[in-house]
Each structure stands twice: as C-alpha cells, then as structure tokens.
Amino acid sequence: MKTKSQKLSLITVSILAGLSAFNANAELDPSAAINASVAAVDLSDLAKKAFYEDSSVNLHSFLYIRDRENKVDGEYKPQIENQTLQLALDYNSGYFKDVIGFDLWASTNLKLGDTVGQSEILLYDYDCNDDGVADDACEKTNTSLNVASVKAKFGDEDAGLAMRAGYTRINIGTIRSSWGLNPHAYRGAEVKASFGKLHFGYAWADQFKNDWSSSFKDLTTKWHQGEDNMSGAEKIDFIHTVGAIYELDKGVIDVGYGEGKDFRKNWQVLVKYDVALSPATTLKTSAFYHGGKYIDGDVSGIENSSAESYVGLNAALKKGGFTASLGYSQTDAPDAKDYNFRLTAWANSDHRNFLQTKSQLDDYTADGTKAIKSGLDYNFASWGIPELSAGVSANYGWNVVTDATAAKADRTYDGSMYSIDYNIRYSFLDGGLKGLNIKFYPAYLRTKDTNYKESRNDMKLMFIYTYGLK
C-alpha cells in the first residue's frame, strides 16, 4: 500500500511531467514563437512611436533682469534687484496605443551676481545661515523638477475623455496654472470630458510648487507655505474645482466653481466674443465676473464673512498693426485688503489671466477699487519690421480702501492710484537667431491716500529662447 507521502510524490512528478511536455510542445510550435515575436515587435514599435516619434522635446533659455524700487519715507529705494538665467528642458510624449503618455519639465534657475529682495523667480531661503532663525533670507540657485505627470485620453473629438495626474498643471474651473520662468504646478489630478464644443472638467490638488520653492509643498494660509521657522500657518487640506467651457464660433463661455477646504470658495463666469467689423478690423470683447467668500472658522481666521466680487469688462479694436483697448473693473472685498481670486492664501490657485485692468505693478483689485485701463499696441510690419512691436497702457483707480487694516464698516475709500506701462518686443523670425524674443517692460505706479501699496518704479528686461530638439 502506498503511503500518503508517496501519493503526493507521484502527483508532483505527474504535474512536472505535464508542464515539461507543455513547454516542449510550445517550443516546438512555430506559430506560438512567431506570435510572441510579432507581439513584442508591435509593442516596441508602438512605444517608439508614442515616446519618440510623436513626442516633442524643447530646450528653453531665459535671461531675466529686474529692478524694482519702492517708495519709503518719501524716497525710492531698491525692493527687487535680480538677474537670473533659466535653463530648462520639457518633454511631452505622444500616446502609447493612443491612450497613455507622460510629460516632464525640469529646470535650473541660476543666480547671477548679487540680488536684493524676493524676485519670486529664484529659490528663496528664509534662513540662509541655517541657524533656525528666519531673519537672514536670501535668494539662491535652484534646480528642480517642475512637472512630472501621466496623461491619458479616450474617445475622439466628438466625445472624449482626457486625464492627467501627478505633478501637473491644472487648467479648468476657477484654476489656471500660473507661470514664472517655468510652469507652476500642483500635486493632483485633472479630468476633462468633451462633447464637440462642450467641455466639462474637475480637478483636485493638495500641494503646489512655484519657481521660488525647491519642492512641492502643502497648501497653507501663509504666503511662505508653512516654512518651519516662519509664522504659524493653517494647512488647507486640498483644493478642488469643477468647470464647463462652451466654444462659440467666435468666442467662448467659461464657468467654474472651486473650494479650498475650510478656507474659501470661489465662482466665476467668463464670456469672450469677437466681432468682424470689416475684413481688416476686428472687435474683441470680454466680460468677467468672479465671486468669492471665506469659510468661517479657524482656517480662514474670519467670522461672519461677506460675499466678495470682481467684475471686469474689456473691448479691444484691432486694425492693421494697431490694437487699441479699453477696460473697466470694480472690486468689493470687505474681509481683506484686496480681492482673493485664489482658493488658498497663496499657491496661485486662481484664474487671474482674465483681469481687464491688470498692470505690471498691481492688479487694481484693492477693496473698493474702481478702475479703467486704456492701451495702444502697434506692430511695425507695415514699416517692413514685423519683428518689432511696442505699446503703452495707462490705468487709473479710485475709491481705493484708505486703511487696509480697518475692518468692514470702519473702512473709508478715499485712496487713488494710477500707473503707466510701456512694452517693447522684438522677435527674430528667421536666420540663426530664429526663436529668440527680447522684451523690455518699464512701469510706474503711484498711489495716494491709501496704505494698500506704496508707489513703485519697475523695469524688466527678458531674453527668451526656445529650441526644439524634435
């Protein structure tokens, strides 16, 4: 009689013999080997197409020079002096099996010479001596990964779904990712569904990185994003937003709602529409409404918060090389010194690229402010110099909050401000320097009867070059 152990041994031998026979038959089956080989080649070709042939790789170089003065005790004193050279590489893959891919952006912002103040371009170290006391801040060279995200898409242009996640830009609802010399990004995800000209989207994030940070940091109620040796900050666990965009034949309607957990909620509507007045003349119009309200409690630090609003209108007439524009805005922000478009106190979780009276030195969104802006831009193509453009704009704001530290009913609105912005731009359109752009932006801001902001002078000089490796 066979023992239990012997029976198990016989079963084991039988299974091994069967597996060996199966493997031998598979190796002897030429069609199986061919199919496996073809499958491997197909995957290799698909990967090569997605991650090389359909990808784009760009090298970026940006020389940034800025000199800003702030009026203190009747004298203009240096507030920002900065010289930075940016070197960056961005990679955008195609889609493997027409479904999945990834994007990367890495950069080095190199400090050139001595700097003054915080440029919001270089890495800002609040404790340069590393002694645990934040009283010796300085700017430093910084190398970092700005974007590292996975992306996927399904469907087609009639009905499709697009997603991206990781360290990614977000552009939906009340959030539009900002830029310094490099893209600012979030740790989070974005999903968009498209049905022809109608697009819906949702995004969520819990960390943020800009140029002057070396890493992605938690969202907080302080502009320093919770540095250990700085003043205490309340954490905002996450932000999220939902939005819809409808493409008109000559315009767009964009609506969104967003919330920073326990801190603030915002909502917005944008309408843009272009009218062709003649074959050579186009009138571009836009209207933007943004509302918001702080959420009462310990995170916002506000009780009995009030609804706030920003309204802006703009019209720009383009004919030939000329573009003339006129804008108006008004702001109501009784719970803060100015209107907060963000879902956080910092972290640029906003949609401010639609501000109609924004200037280089101020957004004209101090509480109570009503503002107008007029501008004229000209391209010299008719002079045989299409590479050259220049412009000037002037802003005036009134009803500006007098004392930004006063609260609600105690506020008066006797302040005013005005600014003048110039711009000169030159782009090399061909030849060995094709792709090089030079931009010069002098600007001047003057304020009166308000402690919201001091008068300032500013100058930015930029040399921007992008080279496509493929």
Short mmCIF file of C-alpha atoms in Angstrom, two decimals:
data_model
loop_
_atom_site.label_atom_id
_atom_site.label_comp_id
_atom_site.label_asym_id
_atom_site.label_seq_id
_atom_site.Cartn_x
_atom_site.Cartn_y
_atom_site.Cartn_z
CA MET A 1 0.00 0.00 0.00
CA LYS A 2 1.33 3.40 -0.93
CA THR A 3 1.72 5.95 1.82
CA LYS A 4 0.23 9.45 1.70
CA SER A 5 3.71 10.81 1.10
CA GLN A 6 4.28 8.51 -1.87
CA LYS A 7 0.92 9.52 -3.39
CA LEU A 8 1.88 13.22 -3.17
CA SER A 9 5.24 12.49 -4.77
CA LEU A 10 3.58 10.71 -7.69
CA ILE A 11 1.18 13.62 -8.17
CA THR A 12 4.05 16.10 -8.10
CA VAL A 13 6.03 14.10 -10.66
CA SER A 14 2.96 13.89 -12.90
CA ILE A 15 2.39 17.67 -12.76
CA LEU A 16 6.04 18.42 -13.54
CA ALA A 17 5.99 15.93 -16.41
CA GLY A 18 2.86 17.55 -17.80
CA LEU A 19 4.34 21.04 -17.56
CA SER A 20 7.52 19.84 -19.25
CA ALA A 21 5.52 18.31 -22.08
CA PHE A 22 3.51 21.51 -22.45
CA ASN A 23 6.65 23.66 -22.58
CA ALA A 24 8.27 21.29 -25.03
CA ASN A 25 5.20 21.38 -27.28
CA ALA A 26 5.11 25.18 -27.06
CA GLU A 27 8.76 25.42 -28.01
CA LEU A 28 8.15 23.06 -30.90
CA ASP A 29 5.09 25.05 -32.05
CA PRO A 30 6.50 27.58 -34.56
CA SER A 31 3.29 29.67 -34.67
CA ALA A 32 3.48 30.36 -30.90
CA ALA A 33 7.05 31.59 -31.21
CA ILE A 34 6.20 33.75 -34.21
CA ASN A 35 3.16 35.25 -32.48
CA ALA A 36 5.19 36.09 -29.36
CA SER A 37 7.88 37.69 -31.51
CA VAL A 38 5.37 39.72 -33.52
CA ALA A 39 3.65 40.89 -30.33
CA ALA A 40 6.98 42.07 -28.90
CA VAL A 41 7.83 43.90 -32.12
CA ASP A 42 4.38 45.53 -32.19
CA LEU A 43 4.75 46.79 -28.61
CA SER A 44 8.25 48.05 -29.37
CA ASP A 45 7.03 49.93 -32.46
CA LEU A 46 4.10 51.40 -30.54
CA ALA A 47 6.39 52.55 -27.73
CA LYS A 48 8.85 54.07 -30.22
CA LYS A 49 6.03 55.92 -31.96
CA ALA A 50 4.48 57.23 -28.72
CA PHE A 51 7.58 58.12 -26.74
CA TYR A 52 9.89 59.21 -29.55
CA GLU A 53 8.29 59.84 -32.93
CA ASP A 54 5.15 61.58 -31.60
CA SER A 55 6.93 63.30 -28.71
CA SER A 56 8.29 66.83 -28.51
CA VAL A 57 11.48 67.89 -26.73
CA ASN A 58 12.33 71.55 -26.21
CA LEU A 59 15.25 73.36 -24.64
CA HIS A 60 14.45 76.71 -23.02
CA SER A 61 16.73 79.55 -22.03
CA PHE A 62 15.51 82.69 -20.26
CA LEU A 63 17.69 85.59 -19.11
CA TYR A 64 15.62 87.63 -16.68
CA ILE A 65 16.72 91.03 -15.33
CA ARG A 66 14.56 93.10 -12.98
CA ASP A 67 14.98 96.30 -10.99
CA ARG A 68 12.09 97.48 -8.80
CA GLU A 69 12.03 100.43 -6.40
CA ASN A 70 9.53 101.05 -3.62
CA LYS A 71 8.81 104.49 -2.14
CA VAL A 72 9.71 104.50 1.57
CA ASP A 73 9.60 107.70 3.67
CA GLY A 74 9.45 109.82 0.54
CA GLU A 75 12.43 108.14 -1.19
CA TYR A 76 12.59 105.38 -3.80
CA LYS A 77 14.70 102.51 -2.51
CA PRO A 78 15.61 99.14 -4.08
CA GLN A 79 12.99 96.50 -3.40
CA ILE A 80 13.94 93.87 -6.01
CA GLU A 81 17.20 93.57 -7.94
CA ASN A 82 17.52 90.30 -9.80
CA GLN A 83 19.50 88.65 -12.58
CA THR A 84 18.57 85.06 -13.34
CA LEU A 85 19.47 82.66 -16.14
CA GLN A 86 16.99 79.83 -16.62
CA LEU A 87 17.85 76.63 -18.46
CA ALA A 88 15.04 74.13 -18.88
CA LEU A 89 14.03 71.03 -20.77
CA ASP A 90 10.47 69.94 -21.39
CA TYR A 91 9.34 66.62 -22.82
CA ASN A 92 5.81 65.79 -23.97
CA SER A 93 5.22 62.26 -25.14
CA GLY A 94 2.67 61.02 -27.60
CA TYR A 95 0.14 58.40 -26.51
CA PHE A 96 1.05 54.71 -26.22
CA LYS A 97 -1.67 52.70 -28.01
CA ASP A 98 -3.28 56.12 -28.49
CA VAL A 99 -4.20 56.10 -24.78
CA ILE A 100 -1.44 56.90 -22.26
CA GLY A 101 1.66 59.11 -22.10
CA PHE A 102 3.60 61.42 -19.79
CA ASP A 103 5.04 64.94 -19.61
CA LEU A 104 8.14 66.32 -17.88
CA TRP A 105 9.62 69.77 -17.27
CA ALA A 106 12.93 70.20 -15.41
CA SER A 107 14.80 73.45 -14.89
CA THR A 108 17.72 75.29 -13.33
CA ASN A 109 17.30 78.92 -12.32
CA LEU A 110 20.85 80.27 -11.93
CA LYS A 111 21.52 83.29 -9.72
CA LEU A 112 23.81 85.78 -11.48
CA GLY A 113 25.63 88.18 -9.17
CA ASP A 114 24.04 89.78 -6.11
CA THR A 115 20.29 90.14 -5.68
CA VAL A 116 18.03 92.22 -3.48
CA GLY A 117 14.62 91.23 -2.07
CA GLN A 118 12.41 88.39 -3.24
CA SER A 119 12.07 88.19 -7.00
CA GLU A 120 9.64 85.22 -6.97
CA ILE A 121 11.98 83.70 -9.54
CA LEU A 122 14.98 82.33 -7.61
CA LEU A 123 14.81 79.89 -4.71
CA TYR A 124 14.04 81.93 -1.58
CA ASP A 125 15.78 80.68 1.57
CA TYR A 126 14.28 82.22 4.70
CA ASP A 127 17.24 81.08 6.82
CA CYS A 128 20.44 81.49 4.82
CA ASN A 129 22.75 80.82 7.79
CA ASP A 130 20.85 77.67 8.77
CA ASP A 131 20.68 78.77 12.40
CA GLY A 132 16.95 78.16 12.75
CA VAL A 133 16.08 81.87 12.76
CA ALA A 134 14.32 83.34 9.73
CA ASP A 135 15.99 86.74 9.84
CA ASP A 136 18.64 86.38 7.12
CA ALA A 137 16.70 85.48 3.97
CA CYS A 138 18.44 85.30 0.59
CA GLU A 139 17.92 84.04 -2.94
CA LYS A 140 19.76 81.03 -4.35
CA THR A 141 20.24 78.98 -7.50
CA ASN A 142 17.66 76.21 -7.75
CA THR A 143 17.42 73.02 -9.81
CA SER A 144 14.13 71.18 -9.67
CA LEU A 145 11.52 69.07 -11.40
CA ASN A 146 8.57 71.31 -12.20
CA VAL A 147 6.21 68.92 -13.97
CA ALA A 148 6.06 65.11 -13.92
CA SER A 149 2.62 63.90 -14.92
CA VAL A 150 0.91 60.92 -16.51
CA LYS A 151 -1.77 61.66 -19.11
CA ALA A 152 -4.43 59.54 -20.77
CA LYS A 153 -7.15 60.03 -23.36
CA PHE A 154 -10.11 58.05 -24.64
CA GLY A 155 -12.62 58.57 -27.42
CA ASP A 156 -12.38 61.18 -30.16
CA GLU A 157 -13.17 64.85 -30.84
CA ASP A 158 -16.91 64.16 -30.86
CA ALA A 159 -16.89 62.52 -27.42
CA GLY A 160 -13.70 62.11 -25.46
CA LEU A 161 -12.15 61.96 -22.01
CA ALA A 162 -8.74 63.38 -21.06
CA MET A 163 -6.94 62.93 -17.74
CA ARG A 164 -3.62 63.87 -16.21
CA ALA A 165 -2.22 63.30 -12.74
CA GLY A 166 0.96 63.61 -10.70
CA TYR A 167 2.87 66.88 -10.51
CA THR A 168 0.75 68.59 -13.10
CA ARG A 169 -0.64 71.86 -14.36
CA ILE A 170 -4.36 72.44 -13.86
CA ASN A 171 -6.50 74.44 -16.26
CA ILE A 172 -10.19 74.08 -15.58
CA GLY A 173 -12.87 75.71 -13.43
CA THR A 174 -11.55 78.52 -11.24
CA ILE A 175 -7.90 77.39 -11.55
CA ARG A 176 -5.43 78.27 -14.26
CA SER A 177 -1.80 77.30 -13.61
CA SER A 178 0.46 80.32 -13.43
CA TRP A 179 3.99 80.75 -14.81
CA GLY A 180 7.22 82.31 -13.63
CA LEU A 181 10.20 81.38 -15.78
CA ASN A 182 8.81 77.84 -15.53
CA PRO A 183 5.29 76.46 -15.18
CA HIS A 184 3.84 76.37 -11.66
CA ALA A 185 2.22 73.02 -10.91
CA TYR A 186 0.21 71.04 -8.36
CA ARG A 187 0.31 67.57 -6.89
CA GLY A 188 -3.08 66.49 -8.05
CA ALA A 189 -5.25 65.38 -10.95
CA GLU A 190 -7.47 66.82 -13.66
CA VAL A 191 -10.23 65.14 -15.69
CA LYS A 192 -11.94 66.68 -18.73
CA ALA A 193 -14.82 65.31 -20.79
CA SER A 194 -15.52 66.79 -24.24
CA PHE A 195 -18.62 66.56 -26.40
CA GLY A 196 -17.85 68.55 -29.53
CA LYS A 197 -17.63 72.18 -28.45
CA LEU A 198 -18.76 71.49 -24.88
CA HIS A 199 -16.17 70.59 -22.23
CA PHE A 200 -16.62 69.62 -18.57
CA GLY A 201 -13.85 69.19 -16.04
CA TYR A 202 -12.90 68.51 -12.44
CA ALA A 203 -9.54 68.95 -10.67
CA TRP A 204 -8.16 68.22 -7.20
CA ALA A 205 -4.80 69.09 -5.60
CA ASP A 206 -3.12 69.14 -2.19
CA GLN A 207 0.37 70.56 -2.92
CA PHE A 208 1.88 73.32 -5.06
CA LYS A 209 5.26 74.38 -6.41
CA ASN A 210 6.41 77.65 -7.93
CA ASP A 211 9.80 78.96 -9.09
CA TRP A 212 10.96 80.11 -5.66
CA SER A 213 10.37 76.74 -3.98
CA SER A 214 12.64 73.73 -4.34
CA SER A 215 9.85 71.19 -3.84
CA PHE A 216 6.10 70.72 -3.82
CA LYS A 217 4.65 71.97 -0.53
CA ASP A 218 1.37 71.64 1.34
CA LEU A 219 -1.26 74.30 0.74
CA THR A 220 -1.44 76.72 3.66
CA THR A 221 -2.84 80.09 4.74
CA LYS A 222 0.59 81.80 4.65
CA TRP A 223 2.45 83.08 1.61
CA HIS A 224 5.60 81.18 2.71
CA GLN A 225 3.55 77.94 2.56
CA GLY A 226 4.35 76.87 6.10
CA GLU A 227 8.13 77.19 6.44
CA ASP A 228 9.15 75.70 9.80
CA ASN A 229 10.95 78.80 11.02
CA MET A 230 8.29 81.26 9.91
CA SER A 231 4.99 82.33 11.48
CA GLY A 232 2.47 79.56 12.06
CA ALA A 233 0.28 78.57 9.14
CA GLU A 234 -3.00 76.70 8.96
CA LYS A 235 -2.98 73.84 6.48
CA ILE A 236 -5.57 73.75 3.71
CA ASP A 237 -6.01 70.02 3.16
CA PHE A 238 -6.93 70.30 -0.52
CA ILE A 239 -8.45 72.45 -3.22
CA HIS A 240 -10.84 71.29 -5.92
CA THR A 241 -12.80 72.83 -8.75
CA VAL A 242 -15.40 71.98 -11.36
CA GLY A 243 -15.91 73.85 -14.63
CA ALA A 244 -17.56 73.91 -18.04
CA ILE A 245 -16.44 75.56 -21.28
CA TYR A 246 -18.52 76.09 -24.39
CA GLU A 247 -16.79 77.14 -27.59
CA LEU A 248 -18.73 79.68 -29.64
CA ASP A 249 -17.97 80.21 -33.31
CA LYS A 250 -16.13 83.42 -32.43
CA GLY A 251 -15.81 83.24 -28.67
CA VAL A 252 -16.15 81.18 -25.51
CA ILE A 253 -18.26 80.84 -22.36
CA ASP A 254 -16.31 79.58 -19.34
CA VAL A 255 -17.91 78.92 -15.93
CA GLY A 256 -16.43 77.42 -12.78
CA TYR A 257 -16.77 76.79 -9.06
CA GLY A 258 -13.95 75.95 -6.66
CA GLU A 259 -13.29 75.44 -2.98
CA GLY A 260 -10.24 75.43 -0.70
CA LYS A 261 -11.21 73.15 2.17
CA ASP A 262 -12.35 75.18 5.20
CA PHE A 263 -10.76 78.33 3.74
CA ARG A 264 -12.56 79.84 0.75
CA LYS A 265 -14.93 79.18 -2.13
CA ASN A 266 -14.91 80.97 -5.49
CA TRP A 267 -17.09 81.02 -8.59
CA GLN A 268 -16.66 82.69 -11.98
CA VAL A 269 -18.16 83.35 -15.41
CA LEU A 270 -16.20 84.49 -18.45
CA VAL A 271 -17.67 85.43 -21.82
CA LYS A 272 -15.49 86.34 -24.79
CA TYR A 273 -16.75 87.21 -28.25
CA ASP A 274 -15.14 88.61 -31.40
CA VAL A 275 -16.96 90.71 -33.99
CA ALA A 276 -15.57 91.22 -37.51
CA LEU A 277 -16.37 94.84 -38.37
CA SER A 278 -14.62 94.56 -41.74
CA PRO A 279 -12.11 92.22 -43.40
CA ALA A 280 -9.29 94.21 -41.76
CA THR A 281 -10.96 95.21 -38.47
CA THR A 282 -11.95 93.03 -35.51
CA LEU A 283 -13.53 93.98 -32.20
CA LYS A 284 -12.65 91.60 -29.36
CA THR A 285 -14.89 91.83 -26.28
CA SER A 286 -14.81 90.10 -22.90
CA ALA A 287 -16.74 90.17 -19.64
CA PHE A 288 -15.55 88.50 -16.44
CA TYR A 289 -17.38 88.06 -13.14
CA HIS A 290 -15.67 86.41 -10.17
CA GLY A 291 -17.31 85.89 -6.79
CA GLY A 292 -15.92 84.53 -3.56
CA LYS A 293 -16.47 84.06 0.15
CA TYR A 294 -14.21 82.99 3.01
CA ILE A 295 -15.41 79.99 5.01
CA ASP A 296 -15.88 80.98 8.65
CA GLY A 297 -13.59 79.20 11.12
CA ASP A 298 -10.06 78.67 12.36
CA VAL A 299 -8.50 78.02 8.95
CA SER A 300 -9.62 81.28 7.33
CA GLY A 301 -9.46 83.19 10.62
CA ILE A 302 -12.62 85.04 9.61
CA GLU A 303 -16.05 85.05 11.22
CA ASN A 304 -19.25 86.37 9.69
CA SER A 305 -17.58 86.60 6.29
CA SER A 306 -19.15 88.58 3.47
CA ALA A 307 -19.58 87.69 -0.19
CA GLU A 308 -16.98 89.41 -2.38
CA SER A 309 -16.89 90.17 -6.08
CA TYR A 310 -14.83 91.34 -9.02
CA VAL A 311 -16.39 92.49 -12.31
CA GLY A 312 -14.41 93.41 -15.41
CA LEU A 313 -15.22 94.45 -18.99
CA ASN A 314 -12.89 94.90 -21.93
CA ALA A 315 -13.01 95.81 -25.61
CA ALA A 316 -10.05 95.71 -27.99
CA LEU A 317 -10.19 97.02 -31.55
CA LYS A 318 -7.61 95.57 -33.94
CA LYS A 319 -6.98 97.09 -37.36
CA GLY A 320 -3.80 96.57 -39.31
CA GLY A 321 -0.84 96.87 -36.97
CA PHE A 322 -2.83 98.77 -34.33
CA THR A 323 -4.67 97.31 -31.34
CA ALA A 324 -6.49 99.78 -29.09
CA SER A 325 -8.13 98.55 -25.87
CA LEU A 326 -10.35 99.91 -23.11
CA GLY A 327 -11.18 98.13 -19.85
CA TYR A 328 -13.15 98.69 -16.65
CA SER A 329 -13.27 96.80 -13.34
CA GLN A 330 -14.68 97.15 -9.84
CA THR A 331 -13.89 95.23 -6.67
CA ASP A 332 -15.68 94.52 -3.41
CA ALA A 333 -13.55 92.69 -0.79
CA PRO A 334 -14.53 93.83 2.72
CA ASP A 335 -12.83 90.92 4.54
CA ALA A 336 -9.32 91.52 3.17
CA LYS A 337 -7.16 94.31 1.81
CA ASP A 338 -7.75 93.11 -1.75
CA TYR A 339 -9.80 90.57 -3.67
CA ASN A 340 -8.54 86.98 -3.44
CA PHE A 341 -9.04 85.04 -6.67
CA ARG A 342 -7.33 82.02 -5.13
CA LEU A 343 -8.71 79.04 -3.24
CA THR A 344 -5.76 79.44 -0.89
CA ALA A 345 -3.98 82.45 0.58
CA TRP A 346 -1.07 81.66 -1.73
CA ALA A 347 -0.31 78.80 -4.19
CA ASN A 348 -1.72 80.75 -7.18
CA SER A 349 -4.92 78.71 -7.31
CA ASP A 350 -6.72 81.31 -9.38
CA HIS A 351 -7.91 82.44 -12.79
CA ARG A 352 -6.48 85.95 -12.98
CA ASN A 353 -5.44 85.84 -16.62
CA PHE A 354 -8.83 87.43 -17.37
CA LEU A 355 -8.34 90.61 -15.32
CA GLN A 356 -9.28 93.54 -17.54
CA THR A 357 -7.37 96.32 -15.73
CA LYS A 358 -4.29 94.45 -14.55
CA SER A 359 -0.99 96.35 -14.78
CA GLN A 360 2.61 95.26 -14.31
CA LEU A 361 2.76 96.57 -10.74
CA ASP A 362 -0.78 95.98 -9.49
CA ASP A 363 -3.97 94.08 -10.30
CA TYR A 364 -6.17 97.05 -9.32
CA THR A 365 -8.17 94.77 -7.02
CA ALA A 366 -7.77 96.54 -3.65
CA ASP A 367 -11.06 96.60 -1.74
CA GLY A 368 -13.47 99.15 -3.21
CA THR A 369 -11.36 99.95 -6.25
CA LYS A 370 -12.99 101.03 -9.49
CA ALA A 371 -10.53 101.19 -12.35
CA ILE A 372 -10.22 101.97 -16.03
CA LYS A 373 -7.44 100.99 -18.40
CA SER A 374 -6.65 102.16 -21.91
CA GLY A 375 -3.90 100.85 -24.12
CA LEU A 376 -2.43 101.08 -27.60
CA ASP A 377 -0.19 98.48 -29.22
CA TYR A 378 1.48 98.61 -32.62
CA ASN A 379 3.32 96.12 -34.80
CA PHE A 380 5.73 97.64 -37.33
CA ALA A 381 5.03 95.17 -40.17
CA SER A 382 3.91 97.97 -42.49
CA TRP A 383 7.35 99.54 -41.98
CA GLY A 384 8.96 96.28 -43.06
CA ILE A 385 9.81 95.32 -39.46
CA PRO A 386 7.26 92.65 -38.43
CA GLU A 387 9.68 91.54 -35.72
CA LEU A 388 9.14 94.75 -33.74
CA SER A 389 6.12 95.67 -31.59
CA ALA A 390 5.62 98.38 -28.98
CA GLY A 391 2.83 99.56 -26.74
CA VAL A 392 1.74 101.74 -23.86
CA SER A 393 -1.14 101.49 -21.40
CA ALA A 394 -2.45 103.71 -18.61
CA ASN A 395 -4.53 102.74 -15.58
CA TYR A 396 -6.45 104.84 -13.10
CA GLY A 397 -8.16 103.53 -9.96
CA TRP A 398 -10.33 105.39 -7.48
CA ASN A 399 -12.43 104.53 -4.41
CA VAL A 400 -9.42 102.56 -3.10
CA VAL A 401 -9.58 101.48 0.56
CA THR A 402 -7.90 104.16 2.68
CA ASP A 403 -6.77 101.97 5.59
CA ALA A 404 -6.48 98.30 4.64
CA THR A 405 -6.09 97.31 8.31
CA ALA A 406 -9.54 98.66 9.24
CA ALA A 407 -12.49 96.25 9.30
CA LYS A 408 -15.64 96.36 7.19
CA ALA A 409 -17.85 99.25 8.39
CA ASP A 410 -14.81 101.14 9.71
CA ARG A 411 -13.32 101.42 6.25
CA THR A 412 -13.25 104.55 4.12
CA TYR A 413 -12.44 104.71 0.44
CA ASP A 414 -10.53 107.90 -0.27
CA GLY A 415 -7.48 106.36 -1.95
CA SER A 416 -6.49 106.51 -5.60
CA MET A 417 -3.76 105.09 -7.82
CA TYR A 418 -2.54 105.29 -11.38
CA SER A 419 0.11 103.57 -13.46
CA ILE A 420 1.79 103.71 -16.84
CA ASP A 421 3.20 100.60 -18.53
CA TYR A 422 5.41 100.51 -21.61
CA ASN A 423 6.47 97.50 -23.63
CA ILE A 424 8.92 96.96 -26.48
CA ARG A 425 9.17 93.48 -28.02
CA TYR A 426 11.44 92.10 -30.75
CA SER A 427 11.21 88.56 -32.15
CA PHE A 428 13.72 87.05 -34.55
CA LEU A 429 11.52 85.38 -37.17
CA ASP A 430 14.25 83.79 -39.29
CA GLY A 431 18.00 83.35 -39.55
CA GLY A 432 20.39 81.92 -36.98
CA LEU A 433 18.60 83.63 -34.08
CA LYS A 434 15.12 82.47 -35.06
CA GLY A 435 13.12 81.82 -31.90
CA LEU A 436 14.86 84.47 -29.80
CA ASN A 437 12.50 87.00 -28.20
CA ILE A 438 13.58 90.21 -26.44
CA LYS A 439 11.11 92.04 -24.20
CA PHE A 440 11.50 95.28 -22.25
CA TYR A 441 8.85 96.39 -19.74
CA PRO A 442 9.25 99.70 -17.88
CA ALA A 443 6.39 100.51 -15.48
CA TYR A 444 5.41 103.17 -12.93
CA LEU A 445 2.78 103.05 -10.16
CA ARG A 446 1.67 105.96 -7.99
CA THR A 447 -0.71 105.69 -5.03
CA LYS A 448 -2.36 108.39 -2.91
CA ASP A 449 -4.28 108.39 0.39
CA THR A 450 -4.06 104.61 0.87
CA ASN A 451 -1.79 102.24 2.79
CA TYR A 452 -2.71 99.35 0.47
CA LYS A 453 0.50 99.73 -1.53
CA GLU A 454 3.34 102.22 -1.91
CA SER A 455 4.36 103.94 -5.14
CA ARG A 456 6.81 101.93 -7.26
CA ASN A 457 9.07 102.04 -10.30
CA ASP A 458 9.86 98.86 -12.18
CA MET A 459 11.90 97.58 -15.11
CA LYS A 460 12.01 94.11 -16.62
CA LEU A 461 14.33 93.01 -19.41
CA MET A 462 13.94 89.50 -20.82
CA PHE A 463 15.77 87.39 -23.40
CA ILE A 464 13.76 84.24 -24.17
CA TYR A 465 14.85 81.43 -26.47
CA THR A 466 13.30 78.04 -27.18
CA TYR A 467 14.95 75.42 -29.35
CA GLY A 468 13.01 72.38 -30.49
CA LEU A 469 15.21 69.29 -30.40
CA LYS A 470 12.48 67.37 -32.18
#
